[in-house]
Every structure is written in structure tokens, then in C-alpha cells.
């Protein structure tokens, strides 16, 4: 998987004077990759110190500190001459199951009060990250990638990525997204999504989210993953989003059934 290059300085992300040590920020970012299963497709091997130092724009000493932090938490083990490897990690979490109407998703893209969505790019026949191709059930990692940023008072508060198989993906354009959400555009073209499964969890910001949202590497974000399917069970859309911790709230009301 190709990751966008990070560029923090030894003072902190984007040169900010963050009170959080840089090595700790980097350890949080690597920890998030471990939790997401990123290294499973690479034989559970962590990138070399040199490669991580280049990616994060820091010294190898700082990277070594980050890896030592992960080793102390029993997340990785370093083998002399071979590198660092991920240990078995229990990714279990406390979960609640909520149900809603699929129609509710049609209006969510552009309905947030005082917020606007900026479409950064819609790329067809584009290379997909391996994890996205797996979620879409594609033999070849090629499809449509839609990248958007949600802004609140001109401040970036959300990064949204959608991955679609190329056939339905070609029905979506950047111009059309100015006035209509992805689900609405697909429905207009006869593609009917009947089911969606969404997961919400707190995470640490990785390099892409941190740079896009102008926050620190490893800062807390609210992350979602959603897999949407049609009546035949075919995956039409795999969506991921990250929101700054101070910009989003989920309000749930409970009522006793009669």
C-alpha cells in the first residue's frame, strides 16, 4: 500500500510546538497501522528504521524510540538482523449495534449544518489500496477513488475517502458532487444500495489525516468505515472518514419499547 509521505519536524507535526514528543506521535501512528491490520499483508514486518525516518522526516534515533515504545507495550518484537515484527494483537473492542433506515444515508453527504464538502478529486481506473480492493471483492486493485474534505468555517474537520468498483464509480463526477451526494447520484443512475454496515471508533491520526486536517500526528480522531451493498450483496461502496475530535458528536436517543 502506498502511503502519503509524512513531513513532521523534530519539533512536531508541520513544525508545530506540540507538547507531545515526536517519537510518541510516531509510535501512535504505527500503532494505528497495527490495529488496522496494515502489516498483515506485509508478513507482519514493520518498515525499516531508515524508511520510517524518511517517511516521517525525523532522525533514526527518534524512530528507534518510537519502536522501543511499541516493544514495551508488547506490540512488536525486534529481531537482530531481520527487523521489527508485529506480535499477535487482540483487536477486540466493546461494541453496540444500532439500526437505521438506508434512506438516511442518501442525505448525509451535504446536510451538515454550517459545513461544506470540498471534492478534492474523483479518479477513475485508479489503483486501490489492497485493503480497499479486498473490501470491494475485486480481483484487481483498480477502481474509482473519491477524496473529499469537510470544512467548518473554512477549517478542515473531516477527511472522506470513497472506493468504488469502476463501473458504478464512473457514474460519479466531481461536478455532480457539488449538489448531490454519492448515494443520490448512484440511485439516479439505477444503482440501488439496500444495506450498509458502518463502524465508528476512536483512532490516532495517521500521516494523511494529520496533514489534511492540520492536526498532530497521532492526535485523536473519530474514524468511520462503511461497506454498502446492493440487493445481490455486491459491494458498491467502501467509505472511510476521519474527523477531528472537537468537530463531531453522535447523539443517540433511547426509548423503552411498549
Tab-separated table of C-alpha atoms in Angstrom:
chain	number	residue	atom	x	y	z
A	1	UNK	CA	0.000	0.000	0.000
A	2	UNK	CA	1.377	3.405	-0.884
A	3	UNK	CA	1.086	5.928	1.888
A	4	UNK	CA	1.378	9.711	1.531
A	5	UNK	CA	4.693	10.969	2.751
A	6	UNK	CA	4.639	12.478	6.196
A	7	UNK	CA	6.596	15.609	6.908
A	8	UNK	CA	6.776	16.406	10.615
A	9	UNK	CA	9.836	18.119	12.064
A	10	UNK	CA	11.611	17.201	15.276
A	11	UNK	CA	9.511	19.920	16.936
A	12	UNK	CA	6.238	18.248	15.985
A	13	UNK	CA	3.821	17.809	13.132
A	14	UNK	CA	4.140	20.546	10.458
A	15	UNK	CA	6.640	22.328	12.669
A	16	UNK	CA	4.161	22.950	15.477
A	17	UNK	CA	5.472	23.116	19.016
A	18	UNK	CA	3.377	20.192	20.196
A	19	UNK	CA	3.884	19.206	23.840
A	20	UNK	CA	3.685	15.565	22.731
A	21	UNK	CA	7.148	14.150	21.913
A	22	UNK	CA	7.591	13.355	18.227
A	23	UNK	CA	8.684	9.777	18.920
A	24	UNK	CA	5.401	9.227	20.786
A	25	UNK	CA	3.368	10.698	17.907
A	26	UNK	CA	5.107	8.301	15.510
A	27	UNK	CA	4.529	5.327	17.804
A	28	UNK	CA	0.802	6.209	17.843
A	29	UNK	CA	0.708	6.296	14.044
A	30	UNK	CA	2.416	2.902	13.747
A	31	UNK	CA	0.160	1.516	16.473
A	32	UNK	CA	-2.849	2.560	14.400
A	33	UNK	CA	-1.472	0.706	11.373
A	34	UNK	CA	-1.080	-2.385	13.529
A	35	UNK	CA	-4.658	-2.139	14.798
A	36	UNK	CA	-5.965	-1.703	11.233
A	37	UNK	CA	-4.116	-4.835	10.105
A	38	UNK	CA	-1.926	-2.945	7.637
A	39	UNK	CA	1.139	-5.104	8.279
A	40	UNK	CA	-0.688	-8.403	7.802
A	41	UNK	CA	-0.253	-8.053	4.029
A	42	UNK	CA	3.486	-7.493	4.506
A	43	UNK	CA	4.269	-10.563	6.567
A	44	UNK	CA	3.746	-8.569	9.794
A	45	UNK	CA	7.071	-6.815	9.183
A	46	UNK	CA	7.419	-3.158	10.176
A	47	UNK	CA	9.195	-0.795	7.785
A	48	UNK	CA	12.914	-0.353	8.388
A	49	UNK	CA	14.158	2.439	10.647
A	50	UNK	CA	15.621	4.195	7.620
A	51	UNK	CA	12.359	4.061	5.681
A	52	UNK	CA	10.308	5.275	8.652
A	53	UNK	CA	12.773	8.103	9.279
A	54	UNK	CA	12.374	9.203	5.657
A	55	UNK	CA	8.583	8.923	5.767
A	56	UNK	CA	8.179	10.939	8.956
A	57	UNK	CA	11.044	13.319	8.287
A	58	UNK	CA	12.851	12.588	11.562
A	59	UNK	CA	16.119	11.006	12.676
A	60	UNK	CA	16.611	7.260	13.076
A	61	UNK	CA	17.134	7.853	16.781
A	62	UNK	CA	13.582	9.227	17.028
A	63	UNK	CA	12.228	6.250	15.066
A	64	UNK	CA	14.122	3.878	17.332
A	65	UNK	CA	12.483	5.499	20.356
A	66	UNK	CA	9.063	5.026	18.750
A	67	UNK	CA	9.748	1.343	18.103
A	68	UNK	CA	11.004	0.868	21.660
A	69	UNK	CA	7.715	2.330	22.898
A	70	UNK	CA	5.767	-0.238	20.842
A	71	UNK	CA	8.017	-3.068	22.022
A	72	UNK	CA	7.451	-2.033	25.638
A	73	UNK	CA	3.707	-2.374	25.014
A	74	UNK	CA	4.262	-5.898	23.595
A	75	UNK	CA	3.005	-4.871	20.155
A	76	UNK	CA	6.213	-5.613	18.246
A	77	UNK	CA	9.429	-7.562	18.650
A	78	UNK	CA	12.775	-6.614	17.130
A	79	UNK	CA	14.983	-9.393	15.791
A	80	UNK	CA	18.634	-8.590	15.213
A	81	UNK	CA	19.469	-8.564	11.525
A	82	UNK	CA	15.842	-9.066	10.486
A	83	UNK	CA	13.938	-6.008	11.700
A	84	UNK	CA	10.780	-5.480	13.733
A	85	UNK	CA	7.659	-7.651	13.519
A	86	UNK	CA	4.105	-7.309	14.813
A	87	UNK	CA	3.117	-9.652	17.609
A	88	UNK	CA	-0.354	-11.159	17.848
A	89	UNK	CA	-2.680	-8.300	18.750
A	90	UNK	CA	-6.127	-8.661	20.271
A	91	UNK	CA	-8.238	-6.155	18.319
A	92	UNK	CA	-11.424	-6.878	20.235
A	93	UNK	CA	-13.424	-3.844	21.270
A	94	UNK	CA	-16.639	-3.069	23.099
A	95	UNK	CA	-19.395	-2.675	20.541
A	96	UNK	CA	-23.011	-1.569	20.306
A	97	UNK	CA	-25.296	-2.456	17.430
A	98	UNK	CA	-27.564	0.305	16.113
A	99	UNK	CA	-30.019	0.090	13.242
A	100	UNK	CA	-31.312	2.746	10.878
A	101	UNK	CA	-33.017	3.310	7.553
A	102	UNK	CA	-30.817	3.070	4.449
A	103	UNK	CA	-32.600	6.168	3.139
A	104	UNK	CA	-30.956	8.174	5.919
A	105	UNK	CA	-27.612	7.784	4.148
A	106	UNK	CA	-28.796	9.476	0.957
A	107	UNK	CA	-28.946	12.886	2.531
A	108	UNK	CA	-25.985	12.810	4.894
A	109	UNK	CA	-23.248	13.900	2.484
A	110	UNK	CA	-24.256	17.539	2.137
A	111	UNK	CA	-26.661	18.023	5.018
A	112	UNK	CA	-24.448	19.013	7.938
A	113	UNK	CA	-25.377	22.487	9.157
A	114	UNK	CA	-22.679	25.157	8.581
A	115	UNK	CA	-20.383	22.578	6.985
A	116	UNK	CA	-19.414	22.194	3.355
A	117	UNK	CA	-17.720	19.413	1.470
A	118	UNK	CA	-14.912	20.140	-0.953
A	119	UNK	CA	-14.270	17.466	-3.571
A	120	UNK	CA	-10.511	17.171	-3.921
A	121	UNK	CA	-10.544	14.532	-6.628
A	122	UNK	CA	-12.523	11.825	-8.427
A	123	UNK	CA	-10.174	9.365	-10.129
A	124	UNK	CA	-11.439	6.518	-12.292
A	125	UNK	CA	-9.417	3.405	-13.185
A	126	UNK	CA	-7.170	4.354	-10.290
A	127	UNK	CA	-5.032	1.997	-8.189
A	128	UNK	CA	-6.735	0.986	-4.950
A	129	UNK	CA	-5.092	0.185	-1.624
A	130	UNK	CA	-5.095	-3.611	-1.136
A	131	UNK	CA	-7.432	-3.398	1.890
A	132	UNK	CA	-9.972	-1.403	-0.167
A	133	UNK	CA	-9.824	-3.880	-3.048
A	134	UNK	CA	-10.458	-6.708	-0.587
A	135	UNK	CA	-13.474	-4.942	0.920
A	136	UNK	CA	-14.880	-4.382	-2.581
A	137	UNK	CA	-14.247	-8.018	-3.525
A	138	UNK	CA	-12.111	-7.064	-6.537
A	139	UNK	CA	-9.553	-9.408	-8.047
A	140	UNK	CA	-7.619	-6.450	-9.436
A	141	UNK	CA	-6.963	-3.407	-7.188
A	142	UNK	CA	-8.360	-0.880	-9.674
A	143	UNK	CA	-11.463	1.273	-9.283
A	144	UNK	CA	-12.764	4.741	-8.528
A	145	UNK	CA	-11.306	6.809	-5.698
A	146	UNK	CA	-13.195	9.847	-4.392
A	147	UNK	CA	-11.381	12.142	-1.989
A	148	UNK	CA	-13.234	14.929	-0.178
A	149	UNK	CA	-12.634	17.290	2.722
A	150	UNK	CA	-15.367	18.550	5.012
A	151	UNK	CA	-14.848	22.123	6.205
A	152	UNK	CA	-16.445	24.019	9.049
A	153	UNK	CA	-15.920	27.805	8.884
A	154	UNK	CA	-13.107	27.151	6.380
A	155	UNK	CA	-11.359	24.840	8.836
A	156	UNK	CA	-10.774	21.269	7.634
A	157	UNK	CA	-12.539	18.969	10.083
A	158	UNK	CA	-13.119	15.791	8.072
A	159	UNK	CA	-11.291	13.649	5.504
A	160	UNK	CA	-13.577	11.390	3.441
A	161	UNK	CA	-12.394	8.637	1.101
A	162	UNK	CA	-14.735	6.505	-1.011
A	163	UNK	CA	-13.666	3.487	-3.048
A	164	UNK	CA	-15.989	2.034	-5.694
A	165	UNK	CA	-15.717	-0.603	-8.416
A	166	UNK	CA	-15.067	1.244	-11.648
A	167	UNK	CA	-18.438	0.503	-13.280
A	168	UNK	CA	-20.633	2.269	-10.701
A	169	UNK	CA	-17.797	4.648	-9.901
A	170	UNK	CA	-17.855	6.130	-13.388
A	171	UNK	CA	-21.381	7.358	-12.689
A	172	UNK	CA	-19.931	9.840	-10.182
A	173	UNK	CA	-18.168	13.054	-11.186
A	174	UNK	CA	-16.658	15.926	-9.225
A	175	UNK	CA	-19.081	18.352	-10.857
A	176	UNK	CA	-22.142	16.288	-9.885
A	177	UNK	CA	-20.915	16.005	-6.301
A	178	UNK	CA	-21.292	19.749	-5.869
A	179	UNK	CA	-25.049	19.386	-5.444
A	180	UNK	CA	-25.703	15.686	-4.804
A	181	UNK	CA	-24.313	13.002	-2.513
A	182	UNK	CA	-22.706	9.802	-3.814
A	183	UNK	CA	-25.683	7.609	-2.887
A	184	UNK	CA	-28.103	10.013	-4.521
A	185	UNK	CA	-26.079	10.085	-7.756
A	186	UNK	CA	-25.912	6.294	-7.886
A	187	UNK	CA	-29.638	5.971	-7.226
A	188	UNK	CA	-30.373	8.443	-10.027
A	189	UNK	CA	-28.494	6.112	-12.378
A	190	UNK	CA	-30.362	2.996	-11.264
A	191	UNK	CA	-27.805	1.682	-8.745
A	192	UNK	CA	-29.779	0.858	-5.604
A	193	UNK	CA	-27.953	0.395	-2.327
A	194	UNK	CA	-30.045	-1.657	0.087
A	195	UNK	CA	-27.721	-2.297	3.015
A	196	UNK	CA	-24.803	-0.594	4.742
A	197	UNK	CA	-22.649	-1.660	7.666
A	198	UNK	CA	-20.783	1.155	9.423
A	199	UNK	CA	-18.201	1.007	12.185
A	200	UNK	CA	-17.300	4.002	14.334
A	201	UNK	CA	-14.219	4.089	16.527
A	202	UNK	CA	-11.716	6.471	18.097
A	203	UNK	CA	-8.298	6.332	16.480
A	204	UNK	CA	-4.969	8.130	16.263
A	205	UNK	CA	-4.490	10.326	13.190
A	206	UNK	CA	-2.151	8.813	10.609
A	207	UNK	CA	0.066	10.888	8.324
A	208	UNK	CA	-2.614	11.556	5.690
A	209	UNK	CA	-5.337	12.534	8.176
A	210	UNK	CA	-2.966	14.688	10.218
A	211	UNK	CA	-1.704	16.616	7.211
A	212	UNK	CA	-5.160	17.070	5.670
A	213	UNK	CA	-6.842	18.142	8.908
A	214	UNK	CA	-3.903	20.263	10.140
A	215	UNK	CA	-3.615	18.332	13.391
A	216	UNK	CA	-0.800	16.480	15.076
A	217	UNK	CA	0.348	13.054	14.021
A	218	UNK	CA	-1.258	10.651	16.485
A	219	UNK	CA	-3.881	13.140	17.658
A	220	UNK	CA	-7.293	11.597	18.470
A	221	UNK	CA	-9.801	11.427	15.615
A	222	UNK	CA	-13.210	9.861	15.155
A	223	UNK	CA	-12.962	7.349	12.329
A	224	UNK	CA	-15.686	5.524	10.424
A	225	UNK	CA	-15.715	2.666	7.937
A	226	UNK	CA	-18.811	1.825	5.894
A	227	UNK	CA	-19.444	-1.020	3.463
A	228	UNK	CA	-22.536	-0.535	1.276
A	229	UNK	CA	-24.091	-3.299	-0.820
A	230	UNK	CA	-26.909	-3.780	-3.316
A	231	UNK	CA	-29.761	-6.295	-3.149
A	232	UNK	CA	-27.491	-9.047	-4.528
A	233	UNK	CA	-24.876	-8.470	-1.843
A	234	UNK	CA	-22.346	-6.887	-4.202
A	235	UNK	CA	-20.254	-4.175	-2.550
A	236	UNK	CA	-20.902	-0.855	-4.269
A	237	UNK	CA	-19.013	1.499	-1.973
A	238	UNK	CA	-16.346	1.227	0.705
A	239	UNK	CA	-16.026	4.503	2.597
A	240	UNK	CA	-13.590	5.710	5.252
A	241	UNK	CA	-13.634	9.019	7.089
A	242	UNK	CA	-11.704	10.754	9.845
A	243	UNK	CA	-12.980	13.727	11.875
A	244	UNK	CA	-11.173	15.937	14.356
A	245	UNK	CA	-12.167	15.146	17.901
A	246	UNK	CA	-13.702	18.569	18.537
A	247	UNK	CA	-15.866	18.703	15.410
A	248	UNK	CA	-18.238	15.755	15.594
A	249	UNK	CA	-20.709	14.312	18.038
A	250	UNK	CA	-23.029	11.323	17.733
A	251	UNK	CA	-26.268	11.809	19.643
A	252	UNK	CA	-28.268	8.654	20.369
A	253	UNK	CA	-31.698	8.623	21.944
A	254	UNK	CA	-33.020	5.570	23.756
A	255	UNK	CA	-36.662	4.801	24.395
A	256	UNK	CA	-38.384	1.891	26.077
A	257	UNK	CA	-40.427	-0.253	23.736
A	258	UNK	CA	-44.054	-0.858	24.533
